[in-house]
Coordinates of C-alpha atoms and ligand atoms in Angstrom, one line a residue:
X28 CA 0.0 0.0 0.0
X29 CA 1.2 3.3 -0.6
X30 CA 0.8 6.7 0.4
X31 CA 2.1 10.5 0.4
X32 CA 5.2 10.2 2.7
X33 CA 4.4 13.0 5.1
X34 CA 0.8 11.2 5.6
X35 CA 1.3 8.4 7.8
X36 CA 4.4 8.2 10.2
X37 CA 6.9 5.4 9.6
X38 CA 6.0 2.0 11.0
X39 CA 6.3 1.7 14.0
X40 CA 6.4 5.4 15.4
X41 CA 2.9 6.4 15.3
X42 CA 1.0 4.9 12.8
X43 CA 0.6 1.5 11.0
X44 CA 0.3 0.4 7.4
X45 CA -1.7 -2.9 7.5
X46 CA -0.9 -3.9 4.8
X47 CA 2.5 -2.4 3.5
X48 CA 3.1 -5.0 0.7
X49 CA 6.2 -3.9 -1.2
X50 CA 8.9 -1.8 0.6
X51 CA 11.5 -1.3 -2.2
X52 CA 12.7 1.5 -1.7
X53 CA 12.3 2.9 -5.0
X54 CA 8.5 1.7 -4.8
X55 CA 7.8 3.0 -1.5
X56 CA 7.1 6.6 -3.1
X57 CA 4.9 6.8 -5.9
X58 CA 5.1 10.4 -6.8
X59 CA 1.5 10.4 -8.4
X60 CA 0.1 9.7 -5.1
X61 CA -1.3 12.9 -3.4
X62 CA -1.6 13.6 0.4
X63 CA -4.7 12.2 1.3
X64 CA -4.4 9.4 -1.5
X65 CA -3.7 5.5 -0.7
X66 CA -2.4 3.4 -3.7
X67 CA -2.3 0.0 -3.7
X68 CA -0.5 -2.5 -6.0
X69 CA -2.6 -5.5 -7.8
X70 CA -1.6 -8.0 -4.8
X71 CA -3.3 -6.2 -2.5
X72 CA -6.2 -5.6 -4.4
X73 CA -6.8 -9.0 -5.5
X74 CA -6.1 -9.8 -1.2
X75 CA -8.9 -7.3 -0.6
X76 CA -11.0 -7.9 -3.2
X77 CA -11.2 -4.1 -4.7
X78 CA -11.3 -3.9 -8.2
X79 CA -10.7 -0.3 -9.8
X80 CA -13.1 2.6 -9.3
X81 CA -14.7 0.6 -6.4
X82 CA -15.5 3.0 -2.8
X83 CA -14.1 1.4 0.0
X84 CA -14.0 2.3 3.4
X85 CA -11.1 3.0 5.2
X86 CA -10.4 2.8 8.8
X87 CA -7.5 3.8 10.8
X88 CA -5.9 0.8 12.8
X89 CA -5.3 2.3 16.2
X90 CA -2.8 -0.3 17.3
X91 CA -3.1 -1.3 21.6
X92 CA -0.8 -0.5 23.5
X93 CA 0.4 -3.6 24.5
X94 CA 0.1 -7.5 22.9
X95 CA 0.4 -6.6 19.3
X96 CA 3.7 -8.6 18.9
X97 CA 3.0 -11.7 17.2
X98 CA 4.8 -14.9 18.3
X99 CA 4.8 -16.9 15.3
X100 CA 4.3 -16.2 11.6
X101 CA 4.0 -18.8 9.4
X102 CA 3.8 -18.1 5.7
X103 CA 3.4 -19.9 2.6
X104 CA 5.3 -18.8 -0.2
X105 CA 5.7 -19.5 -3.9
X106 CA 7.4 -17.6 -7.1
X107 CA 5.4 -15.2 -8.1
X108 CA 3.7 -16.2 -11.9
X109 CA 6.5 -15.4 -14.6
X110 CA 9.5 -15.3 -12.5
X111 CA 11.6 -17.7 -12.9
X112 CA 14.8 -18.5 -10.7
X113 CA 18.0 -17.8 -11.0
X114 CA 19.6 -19.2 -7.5
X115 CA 17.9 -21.7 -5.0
X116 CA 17.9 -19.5 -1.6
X117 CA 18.2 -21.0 1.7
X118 CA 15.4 -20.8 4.0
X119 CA 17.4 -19.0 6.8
X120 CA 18.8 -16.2 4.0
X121 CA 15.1 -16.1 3.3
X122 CA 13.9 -15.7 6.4
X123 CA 16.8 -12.9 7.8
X124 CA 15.6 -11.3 4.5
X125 CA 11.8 -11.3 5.2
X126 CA 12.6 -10.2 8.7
X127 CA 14.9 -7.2 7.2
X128 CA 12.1 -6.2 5.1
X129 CA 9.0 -6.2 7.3
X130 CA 10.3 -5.7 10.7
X131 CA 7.9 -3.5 12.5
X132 CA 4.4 -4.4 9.9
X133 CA 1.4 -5.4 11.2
X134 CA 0.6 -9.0 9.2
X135 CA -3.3 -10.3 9.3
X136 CA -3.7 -13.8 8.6
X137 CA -4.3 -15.0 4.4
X138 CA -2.6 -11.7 3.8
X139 CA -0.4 -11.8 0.8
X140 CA 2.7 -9.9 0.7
X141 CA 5.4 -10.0 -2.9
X142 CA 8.9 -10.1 -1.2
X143 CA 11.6 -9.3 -4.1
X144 CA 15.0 -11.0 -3.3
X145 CA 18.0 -12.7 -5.3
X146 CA 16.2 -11.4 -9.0
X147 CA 12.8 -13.0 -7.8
X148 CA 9.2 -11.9 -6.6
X149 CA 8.1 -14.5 -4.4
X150 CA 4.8 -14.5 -3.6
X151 CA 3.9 -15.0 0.3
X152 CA 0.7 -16.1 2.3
X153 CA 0.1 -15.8 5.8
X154 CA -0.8 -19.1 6.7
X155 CA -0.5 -18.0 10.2
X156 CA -0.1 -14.8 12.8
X157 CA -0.3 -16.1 16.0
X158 CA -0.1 -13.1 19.0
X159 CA 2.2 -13.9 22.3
X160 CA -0.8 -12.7 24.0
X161 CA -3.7 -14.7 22.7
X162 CA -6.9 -13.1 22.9
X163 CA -10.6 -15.0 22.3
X164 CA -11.9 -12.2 19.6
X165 CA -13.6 -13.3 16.7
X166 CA -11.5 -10.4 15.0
X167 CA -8.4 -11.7 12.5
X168 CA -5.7 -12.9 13.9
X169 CA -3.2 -9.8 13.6
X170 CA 0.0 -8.7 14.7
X171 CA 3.2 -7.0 13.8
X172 CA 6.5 -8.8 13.2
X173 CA 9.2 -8.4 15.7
X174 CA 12.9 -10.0 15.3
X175 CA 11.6 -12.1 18.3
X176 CA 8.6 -13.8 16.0
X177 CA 9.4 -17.2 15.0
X178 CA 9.2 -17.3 11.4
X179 CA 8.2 -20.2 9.5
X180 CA 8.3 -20.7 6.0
X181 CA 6.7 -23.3 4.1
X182 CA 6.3 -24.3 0.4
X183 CA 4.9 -27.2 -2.2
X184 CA 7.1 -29.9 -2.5
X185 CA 8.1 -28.4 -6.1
X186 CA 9.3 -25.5 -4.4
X187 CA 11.3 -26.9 -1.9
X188 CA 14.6 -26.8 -3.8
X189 CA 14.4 -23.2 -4.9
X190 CA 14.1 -22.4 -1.0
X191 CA 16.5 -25.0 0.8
X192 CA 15.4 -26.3 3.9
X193 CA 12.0 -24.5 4.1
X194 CA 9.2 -26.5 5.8
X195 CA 7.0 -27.9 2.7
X196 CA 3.2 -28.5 3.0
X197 CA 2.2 -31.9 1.8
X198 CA 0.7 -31.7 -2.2
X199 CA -2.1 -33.9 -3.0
X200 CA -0.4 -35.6 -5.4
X201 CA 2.5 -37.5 -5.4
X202 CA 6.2 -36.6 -6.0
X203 CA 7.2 -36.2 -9.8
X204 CA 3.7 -35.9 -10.4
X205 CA 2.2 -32.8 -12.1
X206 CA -1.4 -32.4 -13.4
X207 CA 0.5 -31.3 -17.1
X208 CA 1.9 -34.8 -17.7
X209 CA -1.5 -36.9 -17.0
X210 CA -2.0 -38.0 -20.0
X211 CA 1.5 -40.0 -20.3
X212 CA 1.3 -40.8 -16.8
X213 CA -2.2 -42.3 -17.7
X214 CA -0.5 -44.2 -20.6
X215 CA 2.0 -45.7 -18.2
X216 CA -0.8 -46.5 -16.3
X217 CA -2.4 -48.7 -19.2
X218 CA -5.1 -46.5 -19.4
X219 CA -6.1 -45.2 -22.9
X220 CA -9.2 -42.6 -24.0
X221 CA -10.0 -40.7 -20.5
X222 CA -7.3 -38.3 -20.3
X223 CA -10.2 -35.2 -19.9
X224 CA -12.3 -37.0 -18.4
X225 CA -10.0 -38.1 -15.3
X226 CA -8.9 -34.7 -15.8
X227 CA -12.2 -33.5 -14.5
X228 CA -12.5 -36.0 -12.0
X229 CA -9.3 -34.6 -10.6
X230 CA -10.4 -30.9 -10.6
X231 CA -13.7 -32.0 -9.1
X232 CA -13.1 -34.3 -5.9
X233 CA -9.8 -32.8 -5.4
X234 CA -9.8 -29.3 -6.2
X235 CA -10.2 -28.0 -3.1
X236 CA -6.6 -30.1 -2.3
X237 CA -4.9 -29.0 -4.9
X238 CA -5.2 -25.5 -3.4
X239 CA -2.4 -24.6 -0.4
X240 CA -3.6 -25.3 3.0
X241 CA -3.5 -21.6 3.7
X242 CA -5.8 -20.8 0.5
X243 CA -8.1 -23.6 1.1
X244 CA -9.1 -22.3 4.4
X245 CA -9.1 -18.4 3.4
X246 CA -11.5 -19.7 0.8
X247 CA -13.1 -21.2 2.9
X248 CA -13.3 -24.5 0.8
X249 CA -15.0 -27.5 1.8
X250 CA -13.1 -31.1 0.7
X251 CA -15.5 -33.1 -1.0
X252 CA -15.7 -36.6 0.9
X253 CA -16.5 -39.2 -1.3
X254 CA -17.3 -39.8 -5.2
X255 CA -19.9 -42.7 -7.1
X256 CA -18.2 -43.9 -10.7
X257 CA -21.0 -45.4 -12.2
X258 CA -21.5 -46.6 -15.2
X259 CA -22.1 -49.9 -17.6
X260 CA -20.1 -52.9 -16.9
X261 CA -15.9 -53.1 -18.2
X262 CA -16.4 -49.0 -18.8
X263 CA -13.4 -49.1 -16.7
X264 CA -14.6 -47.4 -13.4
X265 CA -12.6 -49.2 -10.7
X266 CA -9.4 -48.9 -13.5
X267 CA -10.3 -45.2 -13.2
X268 CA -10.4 -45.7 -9.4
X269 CA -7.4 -47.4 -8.8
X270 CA -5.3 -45.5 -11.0
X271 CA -5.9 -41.9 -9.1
X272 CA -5.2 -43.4 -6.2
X273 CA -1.5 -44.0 -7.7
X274 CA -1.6 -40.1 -8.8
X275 CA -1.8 -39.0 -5.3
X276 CA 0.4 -38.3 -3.0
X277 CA -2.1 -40.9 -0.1
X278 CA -1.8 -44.0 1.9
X279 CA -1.9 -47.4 0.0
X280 CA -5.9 -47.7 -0.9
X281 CA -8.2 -50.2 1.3
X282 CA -10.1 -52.1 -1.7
X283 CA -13.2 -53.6 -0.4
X284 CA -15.8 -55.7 -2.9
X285 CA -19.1 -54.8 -1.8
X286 CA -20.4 -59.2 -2.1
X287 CA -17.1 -59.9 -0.3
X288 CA -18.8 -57.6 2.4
X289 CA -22.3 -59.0 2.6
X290 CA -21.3 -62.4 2.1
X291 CA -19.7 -62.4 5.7
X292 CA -22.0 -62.9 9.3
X293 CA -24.1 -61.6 10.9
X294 CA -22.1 -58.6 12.5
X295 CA -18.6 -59.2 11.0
X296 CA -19.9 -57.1 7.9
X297 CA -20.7 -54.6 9.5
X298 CA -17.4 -54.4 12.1
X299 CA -15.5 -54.6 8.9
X300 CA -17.0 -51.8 7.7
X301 CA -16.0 -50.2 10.4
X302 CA -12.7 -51.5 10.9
X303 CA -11.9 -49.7 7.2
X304 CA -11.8 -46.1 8.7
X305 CA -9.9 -47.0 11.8
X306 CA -6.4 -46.3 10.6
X307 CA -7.9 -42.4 9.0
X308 CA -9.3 -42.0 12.3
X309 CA -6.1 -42.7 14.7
X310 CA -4.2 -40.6 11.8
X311 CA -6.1 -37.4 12.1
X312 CA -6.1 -38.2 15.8
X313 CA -2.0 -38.3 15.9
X314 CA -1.2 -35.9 13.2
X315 CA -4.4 -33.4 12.5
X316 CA -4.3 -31.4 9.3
X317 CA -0.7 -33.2 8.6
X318 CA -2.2 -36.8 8.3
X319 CA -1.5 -39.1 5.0
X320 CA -4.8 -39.4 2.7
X321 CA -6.7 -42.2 3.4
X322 CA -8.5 -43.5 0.3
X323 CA -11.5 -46.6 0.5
X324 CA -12.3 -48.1 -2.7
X325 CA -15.8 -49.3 -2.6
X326 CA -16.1 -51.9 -5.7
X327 CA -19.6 -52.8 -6.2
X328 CA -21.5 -50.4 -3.7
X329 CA -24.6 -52.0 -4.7
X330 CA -24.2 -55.0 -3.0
X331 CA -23.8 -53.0 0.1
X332 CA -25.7 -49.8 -0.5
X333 CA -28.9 -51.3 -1.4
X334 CA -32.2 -49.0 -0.6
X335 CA -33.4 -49.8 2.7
X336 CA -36.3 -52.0 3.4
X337 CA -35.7 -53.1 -0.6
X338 CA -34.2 -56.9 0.0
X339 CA -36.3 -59.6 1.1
X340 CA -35.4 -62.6 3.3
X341 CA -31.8 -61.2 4.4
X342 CA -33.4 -57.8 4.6
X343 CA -32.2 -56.7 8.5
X344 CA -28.4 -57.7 7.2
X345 CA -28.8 -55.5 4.2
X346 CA -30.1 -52.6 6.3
X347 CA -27.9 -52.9 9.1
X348 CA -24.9 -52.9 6.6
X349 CA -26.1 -50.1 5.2
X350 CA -27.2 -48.0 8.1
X351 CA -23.3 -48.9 9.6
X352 CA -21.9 -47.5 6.2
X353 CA -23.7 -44.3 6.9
X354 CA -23.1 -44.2 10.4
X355 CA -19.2 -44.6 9.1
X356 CA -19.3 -41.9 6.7
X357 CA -20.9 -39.3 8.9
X358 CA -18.5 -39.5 11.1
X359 CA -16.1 -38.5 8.3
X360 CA -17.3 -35.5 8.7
X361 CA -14.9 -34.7 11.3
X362 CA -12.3 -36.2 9.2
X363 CA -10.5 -34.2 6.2
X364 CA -8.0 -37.2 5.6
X365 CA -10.7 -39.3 4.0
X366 CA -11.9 -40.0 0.6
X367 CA -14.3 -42.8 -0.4
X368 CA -14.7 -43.9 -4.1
X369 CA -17.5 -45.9 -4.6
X370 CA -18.2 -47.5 -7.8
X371 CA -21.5 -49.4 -9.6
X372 CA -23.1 -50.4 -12.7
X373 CA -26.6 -50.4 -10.6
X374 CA -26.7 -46.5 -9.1
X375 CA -30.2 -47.1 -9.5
X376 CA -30.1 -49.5 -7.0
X377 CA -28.4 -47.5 -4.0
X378 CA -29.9 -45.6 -0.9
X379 CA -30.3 -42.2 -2.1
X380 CA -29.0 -41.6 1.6
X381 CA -25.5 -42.7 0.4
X382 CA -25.7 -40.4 -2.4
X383 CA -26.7 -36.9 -0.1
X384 CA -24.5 -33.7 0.1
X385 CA -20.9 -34.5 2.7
X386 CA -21.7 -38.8 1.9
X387 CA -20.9 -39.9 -1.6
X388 CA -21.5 -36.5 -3.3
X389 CA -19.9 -36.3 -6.5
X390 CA -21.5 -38.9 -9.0
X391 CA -19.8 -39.5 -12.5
X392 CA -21.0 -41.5 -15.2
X393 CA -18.2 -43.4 -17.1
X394 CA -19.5 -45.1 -20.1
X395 CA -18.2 -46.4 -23.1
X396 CA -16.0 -44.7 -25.9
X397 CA -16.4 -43.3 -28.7
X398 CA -14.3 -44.0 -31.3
X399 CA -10.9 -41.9 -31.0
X400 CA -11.2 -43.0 -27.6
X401 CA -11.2 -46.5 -28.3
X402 CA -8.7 -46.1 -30.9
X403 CA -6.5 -44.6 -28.0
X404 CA -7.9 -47.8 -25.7
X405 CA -6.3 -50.6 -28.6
X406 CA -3.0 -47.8 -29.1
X407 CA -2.3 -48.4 -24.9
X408 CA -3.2 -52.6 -24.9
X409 CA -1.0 -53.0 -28.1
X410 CA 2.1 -50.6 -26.8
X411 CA 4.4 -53.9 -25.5
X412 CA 3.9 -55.3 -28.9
X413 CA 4.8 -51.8 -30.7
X414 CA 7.4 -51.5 -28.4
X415 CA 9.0 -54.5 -28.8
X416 CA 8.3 -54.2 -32.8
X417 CA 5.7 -57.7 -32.6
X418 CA 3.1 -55.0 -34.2
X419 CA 2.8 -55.5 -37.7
X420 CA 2.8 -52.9 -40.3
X421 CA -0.5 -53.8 -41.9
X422 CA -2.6 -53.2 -38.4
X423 CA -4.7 -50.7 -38.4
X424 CA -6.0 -49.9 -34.8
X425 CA -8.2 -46.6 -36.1
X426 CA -9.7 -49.4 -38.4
X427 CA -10.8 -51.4 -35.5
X428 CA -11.7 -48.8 -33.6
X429 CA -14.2 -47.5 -36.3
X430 CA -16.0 -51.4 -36.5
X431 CA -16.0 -51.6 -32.2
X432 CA -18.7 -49.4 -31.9
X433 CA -20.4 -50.2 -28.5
X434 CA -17.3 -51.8 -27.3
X435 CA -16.2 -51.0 -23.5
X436 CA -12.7 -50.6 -22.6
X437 CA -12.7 -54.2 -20.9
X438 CA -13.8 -55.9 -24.7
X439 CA -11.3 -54.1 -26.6
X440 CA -9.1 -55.3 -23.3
X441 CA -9.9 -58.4 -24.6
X442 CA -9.9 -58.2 -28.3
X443 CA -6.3 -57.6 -28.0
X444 CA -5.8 -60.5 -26.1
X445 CA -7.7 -63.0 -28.0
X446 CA -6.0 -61.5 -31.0
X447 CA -2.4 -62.3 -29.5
X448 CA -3.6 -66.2 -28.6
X449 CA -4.6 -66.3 -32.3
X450 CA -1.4 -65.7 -33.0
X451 CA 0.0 -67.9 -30.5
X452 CA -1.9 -70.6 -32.1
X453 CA -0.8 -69.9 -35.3
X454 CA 3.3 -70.5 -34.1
X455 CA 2.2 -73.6 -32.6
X456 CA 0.4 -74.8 -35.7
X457 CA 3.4 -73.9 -37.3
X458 CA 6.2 -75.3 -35.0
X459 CA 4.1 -77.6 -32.6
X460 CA 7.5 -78.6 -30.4
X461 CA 8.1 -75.2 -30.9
X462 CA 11.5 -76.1 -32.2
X463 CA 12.8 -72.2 -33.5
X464 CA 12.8 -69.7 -30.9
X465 CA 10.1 -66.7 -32.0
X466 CA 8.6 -64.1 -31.3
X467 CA 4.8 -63.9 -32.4
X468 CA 3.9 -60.7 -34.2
X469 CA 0.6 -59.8 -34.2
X470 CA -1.2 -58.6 -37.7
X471 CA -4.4 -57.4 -38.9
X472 CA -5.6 -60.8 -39.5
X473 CA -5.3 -62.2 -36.4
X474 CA -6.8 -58.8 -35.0
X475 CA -10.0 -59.6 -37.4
X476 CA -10.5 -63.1 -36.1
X477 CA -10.7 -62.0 -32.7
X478 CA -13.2 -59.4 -33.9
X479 CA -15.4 -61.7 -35.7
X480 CA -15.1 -64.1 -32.4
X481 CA -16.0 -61.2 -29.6
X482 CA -18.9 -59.9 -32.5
X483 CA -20.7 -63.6 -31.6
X484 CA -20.0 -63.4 -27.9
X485 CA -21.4 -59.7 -27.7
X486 CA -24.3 -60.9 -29.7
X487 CA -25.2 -64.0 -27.4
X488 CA -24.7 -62.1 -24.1
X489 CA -26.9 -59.2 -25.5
X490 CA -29.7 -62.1 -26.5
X491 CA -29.2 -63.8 -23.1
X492 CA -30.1 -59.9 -21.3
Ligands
ATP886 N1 -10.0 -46.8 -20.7 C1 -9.4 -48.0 -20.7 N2 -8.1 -48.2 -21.1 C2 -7.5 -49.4 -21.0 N3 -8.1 -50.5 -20.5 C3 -9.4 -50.4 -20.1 C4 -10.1 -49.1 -20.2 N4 -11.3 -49.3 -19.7 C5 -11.4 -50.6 -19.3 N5 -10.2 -51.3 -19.6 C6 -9.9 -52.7 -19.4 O1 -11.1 -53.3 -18.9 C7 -10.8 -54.0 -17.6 C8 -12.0 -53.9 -16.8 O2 -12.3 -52.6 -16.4 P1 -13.0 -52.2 -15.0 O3 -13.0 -53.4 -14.1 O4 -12.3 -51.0 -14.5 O5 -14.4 -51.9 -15.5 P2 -15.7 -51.5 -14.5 O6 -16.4 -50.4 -15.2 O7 -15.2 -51.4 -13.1 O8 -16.5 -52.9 -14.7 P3 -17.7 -53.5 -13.8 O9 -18.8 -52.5 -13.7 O10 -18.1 -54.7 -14.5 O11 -17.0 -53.8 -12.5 C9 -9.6 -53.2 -17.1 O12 -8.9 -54.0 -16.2 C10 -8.8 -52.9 -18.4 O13 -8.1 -54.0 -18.8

């Protein structure tokens, strides 16, 4: 924030800046700025929400006289868009040099400040502004920066080598992993045709992570708590599942097959269902908003989510499994370490209760490709054979693709495998000792058997339904 030099005192003598953002010296005094004038620069705008031309109201902070010094200051900082690095800093030069540069400001929690050092802006959020003197106001915690503060800095884990030895704030997703590279990542995962739309899912259930811990709560976001992948059957839902799970940075998943569940007693379904969200509890418990992810895979919800009052005959086990399940995710509630993916081919079937705002919220339909995206399904189940040149030259995958229409990802899964034991077949027609040591290559023939064979086998299970 600036202002006309003679109309506020210097820090610290008689009056305060609250938010004095950038004190280079050269900045400090905008000569265009009039006494009686306050200017401020696009941080602090975009901190305070004013746009250009908006009336704001402006009051003067009349500082106590005692307790303003604030005991800690945590902030969370990150290069400024655009600026790139030059040298990796170390935390302590970083913090001696925030210290220099602010000593005597008044900081106000999810404030930002730009501190220029070493060539670069970095970009830094008050995460926290703790005062030696605690009060119980409902007020924002605020305080001014003493060399006795403890300063702590924290940053992502991509940041942590431009500012050596800085406390870093856990990322949702994994290290290496970046949100630009899915769709190879999703390639090495096998999984072909959903790069945008496991994009999405991303954004969706995770957004709210993928924001630092100080932005999420300025923002006031909520984490979502659980999300329903439904869909027809082999559409690749718990693939989908499964494979975020690798993308983040959480605890190994707890996969649990709904039958498996209700195929157990009377009473051991239902302590198993509640014996999934122990170790998320005792984590939250032990290490609050630092605890590890903890992700449940629900395969098959249907078989434990049923409406209520809907089965006959075993109808109280249903229910009771059911009303546990609930019980189990309400009590997540509490939790921000949790994340339940539930997946079905029946959503029909479940308990709308499941399905309500803070349960299993976020429902996406995963259904079959079209046909670039099964043309990218046949390019990932072929890419050992490309790879290792057992391809050949005359198969043509976007020709497959275009006569697979209605295909799910698990047929043309398996159209590439039946087309690679027709080639098998074919060497040990061939070479039944298999005497000479080869390689089967797979060609557009075999690939056209295997289509005529899955055509008949589509065709009877679709006359069976
Ligand atoms: N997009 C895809 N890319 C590559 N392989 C796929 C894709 N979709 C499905 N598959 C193949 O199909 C198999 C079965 O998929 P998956 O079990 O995820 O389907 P699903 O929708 O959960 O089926 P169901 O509803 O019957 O349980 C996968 O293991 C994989 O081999």
């Amino acid at each position: 924030m600036w202002c006309h030099r003679k109309a506020l005192g210097r820090p610290g003598r008689k009056n305060y800046l609250l938010s004095t953002v950038d004190l280079d010296q050269e900045n400090t005094e905008d000569k265009s700025i009039e006494r009686g004038q306050l200017g401020l620069n696009a941080e602090s705008c975009k901190f305070l929400g004013i746009s250009a031309g908006d009336e704001v109201n402006i009051k003067v902070f009349v500082p106590p006289s005692k307790g303003l010094d604030l005991s800690l200051l945590r902030i969370e900082v990150d290069l400024r868009d655009g600026s790139s690095t030059h040298q990796p800093v170390l935390a302590s030069d970083f913090v001696r040099e925030f210290v220099k540069t602010f000593n005597k400001q008044i900081f106000t929690e999810f404030q930002s400040i730009l501190l220029r050092y070493g060539g670069n802006s970095y970009h830094c959020t008050v995460a926290d502004a703790s005062l030696a003197v605690e009060k119980n106001s409902p007020a924002p915690k605020r305080g001014m920066l003493r060399k006795s503060t403890k300063l702590i800095v924290e940053v992502s884990s991509s940041m942590s080598e431009q500012i050596n030895g800085a406390e870093i704030f856990k990322s949702i997703f994994r290290d290496g992993f970046d949100m630009k590279s899915l769709e190879q990542e999703l390639i090495s995962l096998n999984i072909g045709g959903m790069t945008s739309q496991i994009h999405d899912i991303i954004h969706l259930a995770f957004g709210s992570r993928m924001v630092s811990p100080a932005n999420a709560k300025r923002l006031n976001l909520k984490h979502i708590k659980g999300m329903l992948l439904y869909g027809p059957p082999g559409s690749g839902k718990t693939l989908i599942a499964r494979s975020i799970c690798k993308l983040l940075n959480a605890k190994e998943p707890l996969i649990v097959r709904g039958p498996e569940i209700t195929q157990e007693l009377y009473g051991a379904s239902e302590r198993h269902i509640r014996a999934l969200f122990d170790a998320a509890e005792k984590d939250e418990k032990q290490y609050g908003s630092k605890s590890d992810l903890h992700v449940i895979i629900f395969d098959e919800i249907d078989s434990i989510g049923k409406k209520r009052g809907a089965a006959a005959g075993s109808f109280q086990h249903d229910d009771k499994i059911v009303n546990q399940l609930l019980t189990m995710i309400d009590g997540t509630t509490e939790l921000n370490n949790i994340f339940i993916i539930a997946t079905t081919n029946r959503k029909d079937l479940l308990d709308e209760a499941l399905l309500r705002d803070g349960r299993i919220e976020l429902h996406i339909k995963i259904d079959y490709p079209d046909e670039q995206g099964r043309k990218q399904i046949l390019d990932v189940c072929t890419r050992k054979w490309r790879q290792a040149s057992l391809l050949d030259r005359d198969v043509d995958l976007q020709e497959i693709a275009r006569r697979t229409i209605g295909y799910s990802g698990a047929t043309l899964a398996s159209l590439v495998t039946l087309s690679h034991s027709y080639a098998n077949k074919e060497l040990v027609d061939l070479d039944p000792m298999r005497l000479v040591k080869k390689n089967v290559k797979l060609t557009m023939n075999h690939f056209l058997r295997a289509l005529e064979q899955s055509r008949v086998k589509l065709q009877e299970s679709k006359q069976l339904r």
